[in-house]
Structure formats: C-alpha cells, structure tokens
Amino acid sequence: MQLFRRAFAVLAFVSAPLAFAQTYPSAPITMVVPFAAGSGTDAVARILAKRLGERLKQPVLVDNKAGASAQIGAQFVAKAKPDGYTLFMTTNTSHSANPALFANLKYDPIKDFTPVARVGELPFAVVVDAKFPAKSMKELIDYAKANPGKLSYATPNSTSLVASETIRRIADIDVLGVPYKSSPQALTDLIAGQVQMYVADLGSSMSMIKAGSVRALAVTTRRPVKSLPGVPAVADAVKGFDLTSWNGVFGPAGMPRPVVEKLDAEFRQVLAEKEVQEQLAQLGFEVWPSSGPDEFAKYVADQLAHWTSLIRQAGIRQE
C-alpha cells in the first residue's frame, strides 16, 4: 500500500505541470516591458502581444515598468509567480549589459529567469539632427576630432551607452555622454540640439528618419538593414565595432516546462505570420525564428559574456 501511495504521488507530481499546461492560459497574461511606451521594444511587444492573445484566446496586456536601465521591470518579473501569467519582453540591456554596468544589481539574469523564446534583433542606428553638418560616420568622427569636448550623445539604455562608448574608444574622439530616461525624450532633445549624436533603436526612430527629422549615418548591425537601404554599418568606418541588440521573452525562474514549450511554440507561429513580419519590418525589426528555450538559454549566457567583454574594453565603470 505504501509503495502504491509513493507511486501515485510521483505520478501526480509529474503529471501536474502537463495538466496545468493543457488548461493554460485560463486568465489574462501580463507582458512586462522594462522601457517606456513609444520605445522600440514596447512597439515590438504590442504587436506580438496582440497576436499572441488572439491565438491563446486570452488578453496579453503590455505593462511598461520603465526605469533604472530596465532594472525595475527585471526585478518585478524575477519576483513574480512562475505560472506563465507574467512574461518579460526584454533585451540585452537587462540580461547582457546590466551585470557589468551595475555593481549592486538586485537580480541575476541567469538564475532568476526562465528563457522562453528568442524573438529577434532590433537594430540601432547612429542618428544626428537633420541640420547637423555630418552626413556620414567619417564626417561625424572628423567633426568630433575638430571640436573636442563640444559634442554630446544621448544614452537612454545600455545599448546606446555601450555602442557610443565603443565608438568613442575605437575612433578616439572626445564626446560627452548624457543619460536619458527614455528613447522618445532623447530623440526630442537631439532634434532640439541639446545633444548631437544618439545611437537610437529603429523602433522609436524610424518614423523620424523617414520624415527627415533626423539623419541615420550608420547601423550597428554587421550587415545593412533592409528597412534602411543605403545606410552602411558602423563597422565600415569604425573598424572592430561589433554590437548586436537582441530581444527575447522570459518568465520568472521555475516556470513549468510544458508551459514554456507551449509559449515558445506560440511565439514561433506568431513570428512566422506574414502580417506580423510586415508590421515588425516597419520598425526595422529583424525576426529570428526561435530554436527552442534551451538554445535561447545558451545564447543568453554567451551574450552575457560578450557584452561583459565589450563594456570592459570600452572602459565603462560600474555604477
């Protein structure tokens, strides 16, 4: 009898997550975004959340918890119940760069999260105000060298900071970083002349680039971006520059594996839809078909090491 009870208990323990996954979701899901409304990641999250909710037949609500270089949103999700009802649409800021940028980080990007699905890459571009004299990266670098200490760049996120500091170090120019709370605010001040350079995500800056309000000098990706034909890579002018900004979905640590696999499969289906791809392409977003949660986990660990190396090479000190 005791053996039977133990066997029943083991069976119940193993089958419980599967049974939960079969009924999941039975309530609305919250997708936390650690950046402000209007940012590139927010725009991507809203496109995916809408379609994911339609497929799952439950609302997927985007909740912006911006601030502290994505730390506020990351801490919130890390402490949430790991039941699949709190997801985290985030980037390399929270999971690749922050550990090397902040000495007292209150979350662990590996231990405190469950990788769900890799989503894609949101390219960044070096942009200047349309009235700024430089029309290429070489001209920007030459202008900065001719005017040492007179130019400044905006940094509302770690990608902008690390990219700008890497350019500064490799090109050997004297420019000043100015921190911002959000991408829209940084773009507003760029156009107003408060800062002269900004490594901006295309999700928030694409409309201004197309309208001619700002000029894109180069993209941070290794290859040119389809949505910005004719705009070269930063590496063409700044030899050795290599920086990729990625987007992905996580949950709190300890999520049931069947729920993780179900969500990964749903995101794959959403990202494969032509209409979704077209909407994302308007933001300059490059879709990466998910290769599964395990491969995503490995990618996150590799990127953490890569960004730590980038930040150290750029000479950025921990706060």
Coordinates of N, CA, C and O in Angstrom, one line a residue, residues 5 97 110 121 221 228 234 247 254 259 262:
R5 N 1.1 4.3 -2.8 CA 0.9 5.7 -2.5 C 2.1 6.5 -3.0 O 1.9 7.6 -3.6
A97 N 24.0 43.4 -20.5 CA 24.8 44.6 -20.1 C 24.8 45.0 -18.7 O 25.8 45.3 -18.1
I110 N 20.6 35.1 -15.2 CA 20.5 33.6 -15.5 C 19.7 32.9 -14.5 O 18.7 32.2 -14.9
E121 N 16.1 40.8 -33.5 CA 17.0 41.8 -33.3 C 16.4 43.2 -33.7 O 15.8 43.3 -34.7
T221 N 24.4 47.0 -36.8 CA 24.5 45.6 -37.2 C 25.7 45.4 -38.1 O 26.1 46.3 -38.8
L228 N 16.5 50.2 -44.1 CA 17.3 51.4 -44.3 C 18.3 51.2 -45.4 O 19.5 51.2 -45.2
V234 N 28.2 50.6 -39.0 CA 29.2 51.4 -38.3 C 30.6 50.8 -38.5 O 31.6 51.6 -38.6
N247 N 16.3 40.8 -28.8 CA 15.0 40.9 -28.0 C 14.6 39.4 -27.7 O 14.7 38.6 -28.6
G254 N 11.7 28.9 -12.7 CA 10.8 27.9 -12.2 C 9.5 27.7 -12.9 O 8.6 27.0 -12.4
V259 N 4.6 24.6 -20.0 CA 4.1 25.9 -20.3 C 5.1 26.7 -21.1 O 4.7 27.4 -22.1
K262 N 4.9 25.4 -24.6 CA 3.7 25.9 -25.3 C 3.8 27.3 -25.8 O 3.5 27.7 -26.9

